[in-house]
Short mmCIF file of C-alpha atoms in Angstrom, two decimals:
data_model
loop_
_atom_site.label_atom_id
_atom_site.label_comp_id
_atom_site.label_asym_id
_atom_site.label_seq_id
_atom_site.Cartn_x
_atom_site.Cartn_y
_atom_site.Cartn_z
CA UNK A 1 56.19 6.01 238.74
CA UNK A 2 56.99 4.95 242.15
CA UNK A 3 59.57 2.65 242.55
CA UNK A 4 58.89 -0.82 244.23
CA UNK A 5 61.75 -2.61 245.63
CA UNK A 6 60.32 -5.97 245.22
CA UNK A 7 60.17 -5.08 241.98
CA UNK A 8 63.61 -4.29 241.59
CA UNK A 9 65.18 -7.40 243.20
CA UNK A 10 65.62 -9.55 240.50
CA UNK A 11 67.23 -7.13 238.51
CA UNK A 12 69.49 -6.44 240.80
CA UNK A 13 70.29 -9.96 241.91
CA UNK A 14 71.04 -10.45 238.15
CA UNK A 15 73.50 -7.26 238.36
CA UNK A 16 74.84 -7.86 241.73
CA UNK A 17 75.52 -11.98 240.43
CA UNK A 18 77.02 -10.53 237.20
CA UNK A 19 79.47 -8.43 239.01
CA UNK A 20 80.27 -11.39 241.88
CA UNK A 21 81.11 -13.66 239.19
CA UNK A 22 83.82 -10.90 236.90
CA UNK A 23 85.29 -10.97 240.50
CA UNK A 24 85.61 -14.60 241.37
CA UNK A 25 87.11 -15.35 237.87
CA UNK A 26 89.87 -12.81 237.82
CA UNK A 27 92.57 -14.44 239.08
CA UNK A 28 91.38 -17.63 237.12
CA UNK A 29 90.87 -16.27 233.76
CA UNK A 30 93.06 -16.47 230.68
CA UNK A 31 94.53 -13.12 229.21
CA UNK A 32 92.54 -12.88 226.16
CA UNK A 33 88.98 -13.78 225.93
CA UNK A 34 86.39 -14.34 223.22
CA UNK A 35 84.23 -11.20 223.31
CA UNK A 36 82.54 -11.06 219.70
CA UNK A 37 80.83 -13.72 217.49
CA UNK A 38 80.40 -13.78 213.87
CA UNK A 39 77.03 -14.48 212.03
CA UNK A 40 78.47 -18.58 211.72
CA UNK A 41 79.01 -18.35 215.36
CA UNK A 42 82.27 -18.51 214.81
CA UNK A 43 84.61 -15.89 217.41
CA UNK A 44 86.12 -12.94 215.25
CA UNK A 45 87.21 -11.00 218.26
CA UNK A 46 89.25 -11.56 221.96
CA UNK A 47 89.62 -9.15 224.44
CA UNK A 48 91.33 -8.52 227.83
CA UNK A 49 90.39 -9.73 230.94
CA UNK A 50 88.76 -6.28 232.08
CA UNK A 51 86.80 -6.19 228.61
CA UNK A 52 85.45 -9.95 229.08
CA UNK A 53 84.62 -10.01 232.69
CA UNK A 54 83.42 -6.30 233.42
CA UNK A 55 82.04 -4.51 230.45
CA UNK A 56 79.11 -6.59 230.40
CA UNK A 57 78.16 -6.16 233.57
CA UNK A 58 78.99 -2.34 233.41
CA UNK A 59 76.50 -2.75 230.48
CA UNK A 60 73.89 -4.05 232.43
CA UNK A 61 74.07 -2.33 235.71
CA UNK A 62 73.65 1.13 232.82
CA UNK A 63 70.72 -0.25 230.78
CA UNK A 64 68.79 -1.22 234.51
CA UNK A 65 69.47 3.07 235.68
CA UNK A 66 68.67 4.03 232.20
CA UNK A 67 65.34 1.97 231.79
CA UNK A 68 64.92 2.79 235.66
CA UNK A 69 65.17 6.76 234.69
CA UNK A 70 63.28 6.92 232.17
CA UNK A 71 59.66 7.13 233.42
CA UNK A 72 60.54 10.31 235.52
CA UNK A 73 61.32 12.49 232.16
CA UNK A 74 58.11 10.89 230.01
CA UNK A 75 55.62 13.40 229.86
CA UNK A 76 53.09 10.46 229.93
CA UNK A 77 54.96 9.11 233.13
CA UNK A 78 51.86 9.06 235.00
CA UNK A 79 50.55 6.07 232.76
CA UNK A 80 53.86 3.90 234.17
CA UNK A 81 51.42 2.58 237.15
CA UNK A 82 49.22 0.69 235.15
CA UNK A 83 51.94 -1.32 233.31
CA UNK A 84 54.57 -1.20 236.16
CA UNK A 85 54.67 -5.16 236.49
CA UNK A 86 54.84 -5.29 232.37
CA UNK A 87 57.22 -3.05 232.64
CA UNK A 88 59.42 -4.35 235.43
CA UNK A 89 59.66 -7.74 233.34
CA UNK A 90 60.35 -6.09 230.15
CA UNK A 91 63.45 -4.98 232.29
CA UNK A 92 64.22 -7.79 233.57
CA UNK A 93 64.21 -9.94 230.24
CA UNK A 94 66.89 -7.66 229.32
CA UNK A 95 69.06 -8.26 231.90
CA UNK A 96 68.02 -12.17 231.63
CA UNK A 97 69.17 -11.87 227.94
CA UNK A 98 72.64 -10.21 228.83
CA UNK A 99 73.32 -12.28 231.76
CA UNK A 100 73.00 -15.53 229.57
CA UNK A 101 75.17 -14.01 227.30
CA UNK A 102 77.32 -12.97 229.63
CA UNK A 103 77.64 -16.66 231.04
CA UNK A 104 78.15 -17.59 227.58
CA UNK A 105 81.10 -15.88 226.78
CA UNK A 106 82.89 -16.77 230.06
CA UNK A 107 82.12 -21.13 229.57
CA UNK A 108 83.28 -20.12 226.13
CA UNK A 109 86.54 -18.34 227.43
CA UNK A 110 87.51 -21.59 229.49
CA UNK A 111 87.24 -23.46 227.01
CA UNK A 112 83.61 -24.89 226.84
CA UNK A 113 82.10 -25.15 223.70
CA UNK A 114 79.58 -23.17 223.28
CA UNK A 115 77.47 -23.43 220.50
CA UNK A 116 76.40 -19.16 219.54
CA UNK A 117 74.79 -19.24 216.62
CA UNK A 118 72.24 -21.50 218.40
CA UNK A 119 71.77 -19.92 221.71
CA UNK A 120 72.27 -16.56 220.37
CA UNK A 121 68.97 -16.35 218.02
CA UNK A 122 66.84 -18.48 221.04
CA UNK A 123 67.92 -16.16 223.65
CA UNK A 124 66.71 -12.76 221.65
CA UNK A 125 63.79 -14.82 220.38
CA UNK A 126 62.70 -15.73 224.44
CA UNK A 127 63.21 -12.08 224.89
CA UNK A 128 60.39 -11.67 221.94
CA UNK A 129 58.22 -13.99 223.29
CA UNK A 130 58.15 -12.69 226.70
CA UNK A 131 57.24 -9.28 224.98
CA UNK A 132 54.67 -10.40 222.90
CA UNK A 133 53.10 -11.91 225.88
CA UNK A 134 52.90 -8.49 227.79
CA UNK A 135 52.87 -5.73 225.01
CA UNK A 136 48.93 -5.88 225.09
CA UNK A 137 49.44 -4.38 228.29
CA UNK A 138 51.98 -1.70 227.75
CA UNK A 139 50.48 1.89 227.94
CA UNK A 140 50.43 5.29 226.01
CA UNK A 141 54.02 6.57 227.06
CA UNK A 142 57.20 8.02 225.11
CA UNK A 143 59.73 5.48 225.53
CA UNK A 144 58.11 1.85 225.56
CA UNK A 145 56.39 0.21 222.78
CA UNK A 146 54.95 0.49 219.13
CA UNK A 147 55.52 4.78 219.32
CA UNK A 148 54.37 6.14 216.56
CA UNK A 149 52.93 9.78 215.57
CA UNK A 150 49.43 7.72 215.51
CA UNK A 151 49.67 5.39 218.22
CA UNK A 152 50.58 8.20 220.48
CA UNK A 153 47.49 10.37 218.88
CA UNK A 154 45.09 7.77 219.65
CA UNK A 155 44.13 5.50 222.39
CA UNK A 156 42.18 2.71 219.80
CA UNK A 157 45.50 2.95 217.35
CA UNK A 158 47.68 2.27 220.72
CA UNK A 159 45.91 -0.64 222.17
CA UNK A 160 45.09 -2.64 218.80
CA UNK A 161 48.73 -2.15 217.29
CA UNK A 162 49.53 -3.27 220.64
CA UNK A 163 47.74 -6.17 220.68
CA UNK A 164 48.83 -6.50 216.86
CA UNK A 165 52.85 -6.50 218.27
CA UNK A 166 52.30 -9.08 220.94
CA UNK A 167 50.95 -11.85 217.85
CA UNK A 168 53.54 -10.70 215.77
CA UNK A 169 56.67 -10.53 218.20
CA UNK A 170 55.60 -14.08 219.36
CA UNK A 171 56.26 -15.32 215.90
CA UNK A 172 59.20 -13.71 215.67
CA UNK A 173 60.58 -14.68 218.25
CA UNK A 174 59.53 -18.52 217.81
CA UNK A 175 60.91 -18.10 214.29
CA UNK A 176 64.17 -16.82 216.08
CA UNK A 177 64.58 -20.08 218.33
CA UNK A 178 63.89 -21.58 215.48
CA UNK A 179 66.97 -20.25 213.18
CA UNK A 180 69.87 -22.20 215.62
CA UNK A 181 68.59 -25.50 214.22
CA UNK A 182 69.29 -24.51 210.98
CA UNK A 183 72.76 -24.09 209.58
CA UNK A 184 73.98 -21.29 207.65
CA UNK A 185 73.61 -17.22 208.52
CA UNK A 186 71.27 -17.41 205.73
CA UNK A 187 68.18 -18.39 207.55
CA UNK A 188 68.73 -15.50 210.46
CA UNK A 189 69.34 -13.01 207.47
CA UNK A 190 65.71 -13.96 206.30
CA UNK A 191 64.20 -13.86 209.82
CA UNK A 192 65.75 -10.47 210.47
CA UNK A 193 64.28 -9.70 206.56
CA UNK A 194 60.51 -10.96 207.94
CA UNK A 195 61.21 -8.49 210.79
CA UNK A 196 61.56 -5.39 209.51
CA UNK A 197 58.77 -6.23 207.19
CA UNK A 198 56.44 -6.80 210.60
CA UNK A 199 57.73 -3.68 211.72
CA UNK A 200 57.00 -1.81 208.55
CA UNK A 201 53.31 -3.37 208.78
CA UNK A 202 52.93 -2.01 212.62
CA UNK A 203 53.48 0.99 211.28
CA UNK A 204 50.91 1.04 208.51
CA UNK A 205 48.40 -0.59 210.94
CA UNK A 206 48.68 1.85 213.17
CA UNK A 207 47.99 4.47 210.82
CA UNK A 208 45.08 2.66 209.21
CA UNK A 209 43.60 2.28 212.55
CA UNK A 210 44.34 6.08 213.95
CA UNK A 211 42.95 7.48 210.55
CA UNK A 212 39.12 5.23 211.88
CA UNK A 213 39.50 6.78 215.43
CA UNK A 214 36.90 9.72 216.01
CA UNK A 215 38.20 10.27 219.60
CA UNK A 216 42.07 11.03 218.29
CA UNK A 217 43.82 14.01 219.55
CA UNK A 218 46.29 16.03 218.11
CA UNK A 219 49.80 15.82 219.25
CA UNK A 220 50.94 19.07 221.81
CA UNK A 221 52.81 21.11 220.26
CA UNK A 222 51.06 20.94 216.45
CA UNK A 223 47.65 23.16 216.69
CA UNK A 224 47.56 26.03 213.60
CA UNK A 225 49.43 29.55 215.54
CA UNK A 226 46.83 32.30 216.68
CA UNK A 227 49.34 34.63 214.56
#
C-alpha cells in the first residue's frame, strides 16, 4: 500500500501535539502523577513525571509505525488500496482514543476532576462506533478485521460478517457510552459480558455463511501432499 501523506497528517499532528504538550508541562508538573484507574474510576496507581507525560505518547507514536508497517508484510497487502481511507481512520481513532486519554490523565494530574469511569467507557465506545461505521468496507487482509479461518476462505463469509460487525460494534459501542451514566463497575462488567458473546456469534456467523459459499477457497498452505 502506498503511503499518502495527506493521509498521514492527522495522525501525526495528534503524535507531534502529544509530544509538544509532555514538553511544555515538564517543568510545571507535580512529581507523581495519576497513571492508572480502577473499574470505580477511582486512581489505584501514580507514576513519575517521565511515566505520565511520555509513555503515552511513546505509546502512540509505536502503535501509528506498527499499524503503518503492517500492510507491507500481509500477504493480502495488495487489497490495502481499496480500504486505505477506512483504514487510515481506523488509525486515526486510535490515536484520537489515546490522545483523549492522554489529556485526561494530565487535567487529572493538576488537579481537575476528571470523571474516568464516564469518559473512559464513551471514549472506547466512539472508537466502536466509528468502526462499525467503516468495517463494511474493510477488505480480505491478515491483520484488520473479523479474521477468521472462514472469513479469510471466502469472499461472501468476509463481506457479510463484515457487514454483520459494523451493526453489532455500533451497539456496542452505544451500549459503552452508555455504561458512564450508570454507577457501579457492574454495568461495564455486563457490557464487556454482551461483547464477547457478539464476538463469539461473529465467529459462528462466519462459519455458517463460509460453509453456503460455493466459490470458497482453501487456505495456502492446507491442500492433501502429492506424497
Amino acid at each position: 500500500m502506498q503511503t499518502s501523506y495527506r493521509r498521514e497528517i492527522p495522525q501525526l499532528v495528534v503524535i507531534l501535539a502529544m509530544l509538544a504538550v509532555a514538553v511544555a508541562v515538564w517543568p510545571l508538573a507535580p512529581e507523581r502523577l495519576p497513571v492508572h484507574w480502577n473499574l470505580a474510576g477511582e486512581v489505584d496507581r501514580y507514576g513519575g513525571r517521565f511515566e505520565a507525560l511520555f509513555v503515552m505518547p511513546i505509546v502512540a507514536a509505536g502503535i501509528y509505525l506498527l499499524l503503518l508497517f503492517l500492510p507491507r508484510i500481509d500477504p493480502g497487502r495488495a487489497n490495502y488500496e481499496s480500504f486505505a481511507k477506512t483504514y487510515a481512520l481506523i488509525r486515526t481513532a486510535i490515536l484520537a482514543m489515546l490522545a483523549f486519554f492522554y489529556a485526561c490523565m494530565l487535567l487529572a494530574g493538576f488537579g481537575f476532576r476528571v470523571d474516568m469511569q464516564l469518559l473512559t467507557p464513551a471514549a472506547v465506545g466512539i472508537v466502536f462506533c466509528v468502526l462499525g461505521n467503516v468495517a463494511g468496507k474493510i477488505r480480505p487482509n491478515w491483520f484488520v478485521g473479523v479474521r477468521t479461518p472462514w472469513t479469510l476462505s471466502s469472499r461472501e463469509s468476509w463481506n457479510k460478517t463484515h457487514r454483520l460487525a459494523g451493526r453489532l460494534f455500533i451497539i456496542l459501542g452505544l451500549m459503552l457510552i452508555a455504561v458512564g451514566f450508570i454507577p457501579g463497575p457492574t454495568s461495564l462488567i455486563v457490557v464487556i459480558g454482551v461483547g464477547i458473546l457478539m464476538l463469539v456469534w461473529l465467529v459462528v456467523y462466519s462459519y455458517m455463511i463460509w460453509r453456503t459459499d460455493p466459490d470458497r477457497i482453501r487456505p495456502a498452505g492446507t491442500s492433501p501432499s502429492s506424497e
